[in-house]
Short mmCIF file of C-alpha atoms in Angstrom, two decimals:
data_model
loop_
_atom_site.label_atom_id
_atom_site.label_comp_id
_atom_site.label_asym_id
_atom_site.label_seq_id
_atom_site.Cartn_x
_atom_site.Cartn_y
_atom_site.Cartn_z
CA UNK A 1 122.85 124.09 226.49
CA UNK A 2 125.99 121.82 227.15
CA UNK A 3 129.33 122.70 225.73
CA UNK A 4 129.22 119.88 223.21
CA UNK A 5 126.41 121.76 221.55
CA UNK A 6 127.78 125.21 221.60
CA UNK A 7 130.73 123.87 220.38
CA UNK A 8 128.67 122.26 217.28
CA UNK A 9 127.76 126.09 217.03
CA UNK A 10 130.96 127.38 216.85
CA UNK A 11 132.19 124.80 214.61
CA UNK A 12 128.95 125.79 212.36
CA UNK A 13 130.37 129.54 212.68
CA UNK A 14 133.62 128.72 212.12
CA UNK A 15 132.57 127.05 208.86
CA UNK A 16 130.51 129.67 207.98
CA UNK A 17 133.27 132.68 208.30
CA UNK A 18 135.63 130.70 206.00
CA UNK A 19 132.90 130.18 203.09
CA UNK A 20 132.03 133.84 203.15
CA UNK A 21 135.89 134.74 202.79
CA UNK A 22 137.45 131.69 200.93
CA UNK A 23 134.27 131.74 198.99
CA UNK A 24 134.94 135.24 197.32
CA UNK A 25 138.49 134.79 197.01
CA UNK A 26 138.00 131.20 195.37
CA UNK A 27 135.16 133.02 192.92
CA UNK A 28 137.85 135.72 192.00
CA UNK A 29 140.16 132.99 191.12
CA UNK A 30 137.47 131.28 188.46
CA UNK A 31 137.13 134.96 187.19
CA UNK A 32 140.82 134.97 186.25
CA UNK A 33 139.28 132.75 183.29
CA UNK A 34 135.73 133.81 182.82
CA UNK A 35 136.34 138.19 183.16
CA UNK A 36 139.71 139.00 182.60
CA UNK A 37 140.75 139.76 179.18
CA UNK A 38 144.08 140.08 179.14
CA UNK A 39 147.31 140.20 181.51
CA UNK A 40 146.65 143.69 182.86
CA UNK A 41 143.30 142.26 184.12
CA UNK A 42 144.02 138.99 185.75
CA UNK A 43 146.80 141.06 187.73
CA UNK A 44 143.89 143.53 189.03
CA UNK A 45 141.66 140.63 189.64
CA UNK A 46 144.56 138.78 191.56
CA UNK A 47 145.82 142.22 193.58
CA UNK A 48 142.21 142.45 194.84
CA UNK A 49 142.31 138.99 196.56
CA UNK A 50 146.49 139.22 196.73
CA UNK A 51 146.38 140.82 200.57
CA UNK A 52 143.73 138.61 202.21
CA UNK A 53 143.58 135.51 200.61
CA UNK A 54 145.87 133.36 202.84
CA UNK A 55 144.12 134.97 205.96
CA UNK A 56 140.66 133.58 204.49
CA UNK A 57 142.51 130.44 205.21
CA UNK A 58 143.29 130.93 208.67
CA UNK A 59 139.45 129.64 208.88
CA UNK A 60 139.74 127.06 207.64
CA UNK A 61 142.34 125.51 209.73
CA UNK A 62 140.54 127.02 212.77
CA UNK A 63 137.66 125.22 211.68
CA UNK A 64 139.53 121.86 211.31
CA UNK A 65 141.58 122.64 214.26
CA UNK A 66 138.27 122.87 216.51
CA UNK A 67 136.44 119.91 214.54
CA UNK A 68 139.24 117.70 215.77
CA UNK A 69 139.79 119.16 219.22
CA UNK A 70 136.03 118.69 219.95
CA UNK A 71 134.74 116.14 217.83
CA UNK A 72 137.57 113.86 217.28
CA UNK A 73 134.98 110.98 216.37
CA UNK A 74 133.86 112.93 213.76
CA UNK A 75 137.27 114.40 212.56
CA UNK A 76 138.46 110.82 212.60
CA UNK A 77 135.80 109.40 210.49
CA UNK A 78 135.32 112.56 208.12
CA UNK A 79 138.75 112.47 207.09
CA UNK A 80 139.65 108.87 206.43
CA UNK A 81 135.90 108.48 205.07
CA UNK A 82 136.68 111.93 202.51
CA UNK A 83 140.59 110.80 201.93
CA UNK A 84 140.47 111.46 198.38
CA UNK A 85 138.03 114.82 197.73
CA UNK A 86 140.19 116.41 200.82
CA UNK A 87 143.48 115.47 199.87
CA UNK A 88 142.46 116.78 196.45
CA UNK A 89 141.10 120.24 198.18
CA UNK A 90 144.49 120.45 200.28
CA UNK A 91 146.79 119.61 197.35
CA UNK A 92 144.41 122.67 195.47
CA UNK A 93 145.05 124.73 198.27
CA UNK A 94 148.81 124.24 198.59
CA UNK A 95 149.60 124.54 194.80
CA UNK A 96 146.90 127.95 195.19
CA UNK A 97 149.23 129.46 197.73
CA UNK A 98 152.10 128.44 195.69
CA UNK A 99 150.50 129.93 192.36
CA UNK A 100 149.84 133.71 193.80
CA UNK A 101 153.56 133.89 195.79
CA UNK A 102 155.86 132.60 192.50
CA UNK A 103 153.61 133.65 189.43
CA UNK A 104 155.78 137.02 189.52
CA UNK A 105 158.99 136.06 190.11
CA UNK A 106 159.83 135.48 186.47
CA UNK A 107 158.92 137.91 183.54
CA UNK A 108 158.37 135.50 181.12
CA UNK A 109 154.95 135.29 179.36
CA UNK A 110 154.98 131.61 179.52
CA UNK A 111 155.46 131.27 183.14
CA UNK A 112 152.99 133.36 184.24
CA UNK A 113 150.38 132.13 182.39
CA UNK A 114 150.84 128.58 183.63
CA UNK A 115 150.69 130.19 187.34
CA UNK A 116 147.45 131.50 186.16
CA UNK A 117 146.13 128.45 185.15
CA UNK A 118 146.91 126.98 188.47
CA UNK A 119 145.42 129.86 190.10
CA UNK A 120 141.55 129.03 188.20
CA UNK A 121 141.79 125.42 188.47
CA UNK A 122 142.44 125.37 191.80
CA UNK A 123 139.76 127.91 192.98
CA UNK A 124 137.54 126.01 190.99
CA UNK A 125 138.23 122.36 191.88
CA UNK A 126 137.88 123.22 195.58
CA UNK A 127 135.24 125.45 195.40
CA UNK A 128 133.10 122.29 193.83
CA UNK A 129 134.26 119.42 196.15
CA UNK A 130 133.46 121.87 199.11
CA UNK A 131 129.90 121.51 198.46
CA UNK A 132 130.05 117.68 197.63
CA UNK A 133 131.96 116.94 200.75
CA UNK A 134 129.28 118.76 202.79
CA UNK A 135 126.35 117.21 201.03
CA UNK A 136 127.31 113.85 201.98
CA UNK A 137 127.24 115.35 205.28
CA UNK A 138 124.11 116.29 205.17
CA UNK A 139 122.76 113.51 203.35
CA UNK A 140 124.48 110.88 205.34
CA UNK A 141 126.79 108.42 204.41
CA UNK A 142 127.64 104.70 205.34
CA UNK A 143 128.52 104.82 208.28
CA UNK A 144 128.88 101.13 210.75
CA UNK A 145 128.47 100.26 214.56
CA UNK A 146 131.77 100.84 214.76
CA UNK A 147 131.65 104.83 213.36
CA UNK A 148 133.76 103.68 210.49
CA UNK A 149 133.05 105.14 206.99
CA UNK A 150 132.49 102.01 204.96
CA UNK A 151 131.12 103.64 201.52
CA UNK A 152 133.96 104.02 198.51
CA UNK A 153 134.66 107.31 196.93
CA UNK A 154 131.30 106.34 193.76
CA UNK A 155 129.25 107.14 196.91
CA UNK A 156 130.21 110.17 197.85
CA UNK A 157 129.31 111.41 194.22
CA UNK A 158 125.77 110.72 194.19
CA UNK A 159 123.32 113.57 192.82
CA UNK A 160 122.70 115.28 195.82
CA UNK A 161 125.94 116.06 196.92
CA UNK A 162 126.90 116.60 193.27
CA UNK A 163 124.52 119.41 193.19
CA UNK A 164 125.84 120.64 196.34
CA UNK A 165 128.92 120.80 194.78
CA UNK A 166 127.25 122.68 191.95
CA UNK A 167 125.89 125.30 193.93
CA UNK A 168 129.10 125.97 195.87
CA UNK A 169 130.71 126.80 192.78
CA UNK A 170 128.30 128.80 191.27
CA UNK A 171 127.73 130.90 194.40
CA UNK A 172 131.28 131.38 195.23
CA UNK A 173 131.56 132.55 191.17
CA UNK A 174 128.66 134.85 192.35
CA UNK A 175 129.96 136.21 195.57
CA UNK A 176 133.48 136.94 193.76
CA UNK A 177 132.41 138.76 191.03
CA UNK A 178 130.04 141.36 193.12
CA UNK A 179 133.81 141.46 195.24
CA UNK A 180 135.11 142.04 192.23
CA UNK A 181 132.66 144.71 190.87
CA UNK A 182 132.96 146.64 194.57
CA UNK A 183 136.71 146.72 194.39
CA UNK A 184 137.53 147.52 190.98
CA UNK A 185 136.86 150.46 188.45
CA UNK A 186 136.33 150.92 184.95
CA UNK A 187 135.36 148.29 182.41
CA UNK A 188 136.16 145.51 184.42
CA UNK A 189 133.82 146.66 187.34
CA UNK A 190 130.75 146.89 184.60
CA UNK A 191 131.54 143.69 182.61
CA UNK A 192 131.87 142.14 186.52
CA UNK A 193 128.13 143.39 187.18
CA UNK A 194 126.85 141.84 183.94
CA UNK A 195 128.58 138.68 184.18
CA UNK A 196 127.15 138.77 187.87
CA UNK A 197 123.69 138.59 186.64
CA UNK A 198 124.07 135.75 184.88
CA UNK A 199 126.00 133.92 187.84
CA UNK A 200 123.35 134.78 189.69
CA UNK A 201 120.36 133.37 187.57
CA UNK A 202 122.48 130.41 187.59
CA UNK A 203 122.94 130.18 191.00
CA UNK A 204 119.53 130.88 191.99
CA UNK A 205 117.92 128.14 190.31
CA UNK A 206 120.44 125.54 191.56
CA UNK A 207 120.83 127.00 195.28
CA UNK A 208 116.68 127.10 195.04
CA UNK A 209 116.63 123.17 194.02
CA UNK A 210 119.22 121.73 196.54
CA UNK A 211 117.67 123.81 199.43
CA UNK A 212 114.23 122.89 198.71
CA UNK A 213 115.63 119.16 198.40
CA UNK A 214 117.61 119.39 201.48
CA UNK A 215 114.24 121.12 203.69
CA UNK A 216 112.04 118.00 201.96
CA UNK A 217 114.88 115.34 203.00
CA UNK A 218 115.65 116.69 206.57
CA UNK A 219 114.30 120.21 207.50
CA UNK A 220 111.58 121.82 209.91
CA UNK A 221 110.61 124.99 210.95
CA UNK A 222 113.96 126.14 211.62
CA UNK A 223 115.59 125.44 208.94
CA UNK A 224 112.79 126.69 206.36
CA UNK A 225 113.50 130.00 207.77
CA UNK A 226 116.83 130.20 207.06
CA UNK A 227 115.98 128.57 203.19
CA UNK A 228 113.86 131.72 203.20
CA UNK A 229 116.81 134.13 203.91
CA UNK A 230 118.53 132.63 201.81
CA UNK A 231 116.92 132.86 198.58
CA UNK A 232 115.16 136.08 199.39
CA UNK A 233 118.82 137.49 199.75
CA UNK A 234 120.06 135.83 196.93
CA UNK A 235 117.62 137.63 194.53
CA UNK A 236 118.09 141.04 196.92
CA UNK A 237 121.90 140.90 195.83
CA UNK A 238 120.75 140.64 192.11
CA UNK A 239 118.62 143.43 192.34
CA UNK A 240 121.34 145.37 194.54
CA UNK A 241 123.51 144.36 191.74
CA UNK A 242 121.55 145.88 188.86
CA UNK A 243 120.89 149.09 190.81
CA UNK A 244 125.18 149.40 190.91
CA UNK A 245 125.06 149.07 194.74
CA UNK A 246 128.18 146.83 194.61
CA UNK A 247 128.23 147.28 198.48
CA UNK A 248 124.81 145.71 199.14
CA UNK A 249 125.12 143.44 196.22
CA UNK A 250 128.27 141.71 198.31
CA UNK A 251 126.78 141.88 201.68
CA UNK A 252 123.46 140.24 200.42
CA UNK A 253 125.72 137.09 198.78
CA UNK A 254 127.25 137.31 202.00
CA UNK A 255 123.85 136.51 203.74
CA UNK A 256 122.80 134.25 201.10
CA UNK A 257 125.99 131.73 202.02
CA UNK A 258 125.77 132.55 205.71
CA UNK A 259 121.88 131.52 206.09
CA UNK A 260 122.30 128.61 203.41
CA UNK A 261 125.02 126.93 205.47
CA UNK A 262 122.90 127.63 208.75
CA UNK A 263 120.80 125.56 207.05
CA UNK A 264 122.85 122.69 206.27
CA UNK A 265 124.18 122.87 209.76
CA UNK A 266 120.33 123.49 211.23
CA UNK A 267 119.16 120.19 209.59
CA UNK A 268 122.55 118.08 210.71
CA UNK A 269 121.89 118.76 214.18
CA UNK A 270 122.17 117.10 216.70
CA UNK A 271 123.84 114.70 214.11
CA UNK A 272 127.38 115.53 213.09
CA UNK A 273 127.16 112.73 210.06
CA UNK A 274 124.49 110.49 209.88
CA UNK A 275 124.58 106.95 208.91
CA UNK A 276 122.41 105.52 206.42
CA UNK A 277 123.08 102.18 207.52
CA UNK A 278 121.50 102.78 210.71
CA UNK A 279 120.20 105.76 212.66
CA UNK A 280 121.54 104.15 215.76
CA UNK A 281 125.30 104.07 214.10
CA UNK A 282 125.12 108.12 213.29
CA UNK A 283 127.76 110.29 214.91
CA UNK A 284 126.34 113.21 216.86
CA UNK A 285 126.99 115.79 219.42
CA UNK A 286 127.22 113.99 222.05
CA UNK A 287 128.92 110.20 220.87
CA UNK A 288 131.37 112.08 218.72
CA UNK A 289 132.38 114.98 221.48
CA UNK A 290 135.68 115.21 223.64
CA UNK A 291 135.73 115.54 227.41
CA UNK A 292 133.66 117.76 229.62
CA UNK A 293 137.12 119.42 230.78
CA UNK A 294 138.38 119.42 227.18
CA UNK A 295 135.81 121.55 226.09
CA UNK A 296 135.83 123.41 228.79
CA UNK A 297 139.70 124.38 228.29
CA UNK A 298 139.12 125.07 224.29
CA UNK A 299 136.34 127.74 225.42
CA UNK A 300 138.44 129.57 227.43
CA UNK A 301 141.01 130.01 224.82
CA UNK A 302 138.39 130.92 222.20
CA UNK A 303 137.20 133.58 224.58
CA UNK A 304 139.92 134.86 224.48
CA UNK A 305 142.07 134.55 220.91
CA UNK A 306 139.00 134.75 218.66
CA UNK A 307 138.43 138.59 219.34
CA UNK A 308 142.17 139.17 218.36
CA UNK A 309 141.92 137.18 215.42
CA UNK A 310 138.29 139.02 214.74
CA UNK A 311 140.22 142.31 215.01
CA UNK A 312 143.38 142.24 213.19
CA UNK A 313 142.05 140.15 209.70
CA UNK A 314 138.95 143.16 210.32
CA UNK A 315 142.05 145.83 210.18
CA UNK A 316 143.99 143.98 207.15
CA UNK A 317 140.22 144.79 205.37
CA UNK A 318 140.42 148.29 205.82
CA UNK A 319 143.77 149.28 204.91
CA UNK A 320 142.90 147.35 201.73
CA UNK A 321 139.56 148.90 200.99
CA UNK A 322 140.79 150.92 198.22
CA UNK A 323 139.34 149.86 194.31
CA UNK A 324 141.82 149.05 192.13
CA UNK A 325 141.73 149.01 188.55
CA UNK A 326 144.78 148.51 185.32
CA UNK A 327 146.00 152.12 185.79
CA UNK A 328 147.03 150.82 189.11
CA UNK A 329 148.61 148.05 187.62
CA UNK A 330 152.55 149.02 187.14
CA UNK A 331 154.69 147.87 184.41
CA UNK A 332 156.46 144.70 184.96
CA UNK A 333 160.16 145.09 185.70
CA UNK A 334 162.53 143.04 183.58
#
């Protein structure tokens, strides 16, 4: 295997680390909306996320980070091709982060509701253009001799990617509200196991239909196997869910994301975004890669910073393993 493919491997890891972190966090924030019933419960809901939200991040800027470090053909044309859906996704993120540090600053009623607001729209908005911007990837996009994206943004939102973004949403919603249900107690943990179900009927049937779509458009053995994992662990979380094993329930949605964006990744390779122009004009592993030595260097410093990284966000996890629920909650301080 050469380094440009184990770094297409990584990169496919690297992805697939932040979705299974941002993706809870992001479903907690829709919940804000959709569970909570008052102020005393959006504050449990946001305290359960409020430690380890901004390290979910860290992913994703490792992810970009490493995209453009080994793949800077493919950086270069993701990111002027996607302007618009990432700059909206970054300006989410950014007023997110912005949301969760100042919405308790001030007492006032007002004020923190209109933090709140911020906080579900932008889990939401991202959590949907996530899955658009990677099924265009999938899909393919227009794409020249020259590796220039030459679509406009009405391309990018074609069905397929639209019910990628669909999916994204709903299984984020999914995965945050078995988090939710394993780290909280008393009526908001039961409510957060029935409103799972329906998530998850949701989810199931559009996760089932873009999958299937995808494995019919692209897929092979591989890839069907992972489809497979997928959906068998989607409907092993539901079950897991039912039974009140909140533990299971969130490592199962955990599996369903991880083996759903193998997939994606599985049927990409050994494109990184193919051209529906021409085949010839696709970016892949090997036309989009850096250097030989360039790789080489950025392996030796992922050898040794990812275990560190691996280590300490794995100890922020534990200290902060405790349920919470609105007895924990303390009366705001005027």
């Amino acid at each position: 295997m050469e380094l440009h493919d184990i770094w297409f491997v990584l990169i496919a890891v690297l992805w697939t680390g932040y979705f299974f972190l941002e993706g809870f966090d992001f479903g907690v924030g829709v919940l804000t909306r959709l569970l909570a019933r008052d102020r005393a419960e959006k504050r449990v809901l946001i305290n359960t996320i409020g430690p380890v939200w901004d390290g979910n991040e860290v992913w994703l800027l490792t992810a970009g980070g490493a995209t453009f470090a080994a793949f800077p053909e493919w950086y270069a044309t993701l990111f002027s091709g996607f302007y618009l859906p990432l700059l909206a996704i970054l300006v989410c993120l950014i007023i997110r982060g912005v949301a969760f540090e100042y919405r308790a600053k001030r007492p006032e009623e007002n004020w923190q509701r209109n933090w709140e607001t911020a906080i579900f729209w932008t889990s939401l908005i991202p959590a949907f253009l996530w899955g658009v911007a990677f099924g265009n990837i999938v899909h393919g996009v227009k794409i020249d001799a020259e590796f220039e994206y030459v679509g406009g943004v009405r391309d990018l939102l074609n069905p397929y990617a639209l019910l990628g973004g669909l999916v994204t949403l709903t299984l984020f919603t999914f995965h945050g509200t078995v988090f939710t249900a394993l780290k909280t107690v008393g009526e908001i943990r039961e409510r957060a196991r029935k409103l799972a179900l329906r998530v998850g009927l949701v989810t199931a049937v559009l996760a089932s239909a873009f999958l299937l779509w995808t494995q019919a458009d692209r897929g092979d053995g591989t890839s069907l196997v992972a489809l497979v994992v997928a959906v068998a662990s989607l409907v092993a979380a539901l079950t897991a869910n039912q039974a009140g094993r909140e533990g299971w329930a969130f490592a199962l949605s955990g599996v369903t994301i991880v083996a759903a964006v193998a997939m994606l990744f599985l049927t990409l390779f050994p494109n990184v975004m193919p051209s529906t122009l021409d085949a010839d004009w696709s970016l892949t592993v090997t036309n989009a890669s850096s250097s030989p030595y360039t790789l080489k260097i950025m392996t030796w410093l992922a050898v040794i910073a990812t275990p560190v990284v691996l280590l300490y966000q794995g100890w922020t996890y534990w200290v902060f393993r405790k349920r919470i629920g609105t007895q924990h909650i303390a009366d705001p301080v005027h």
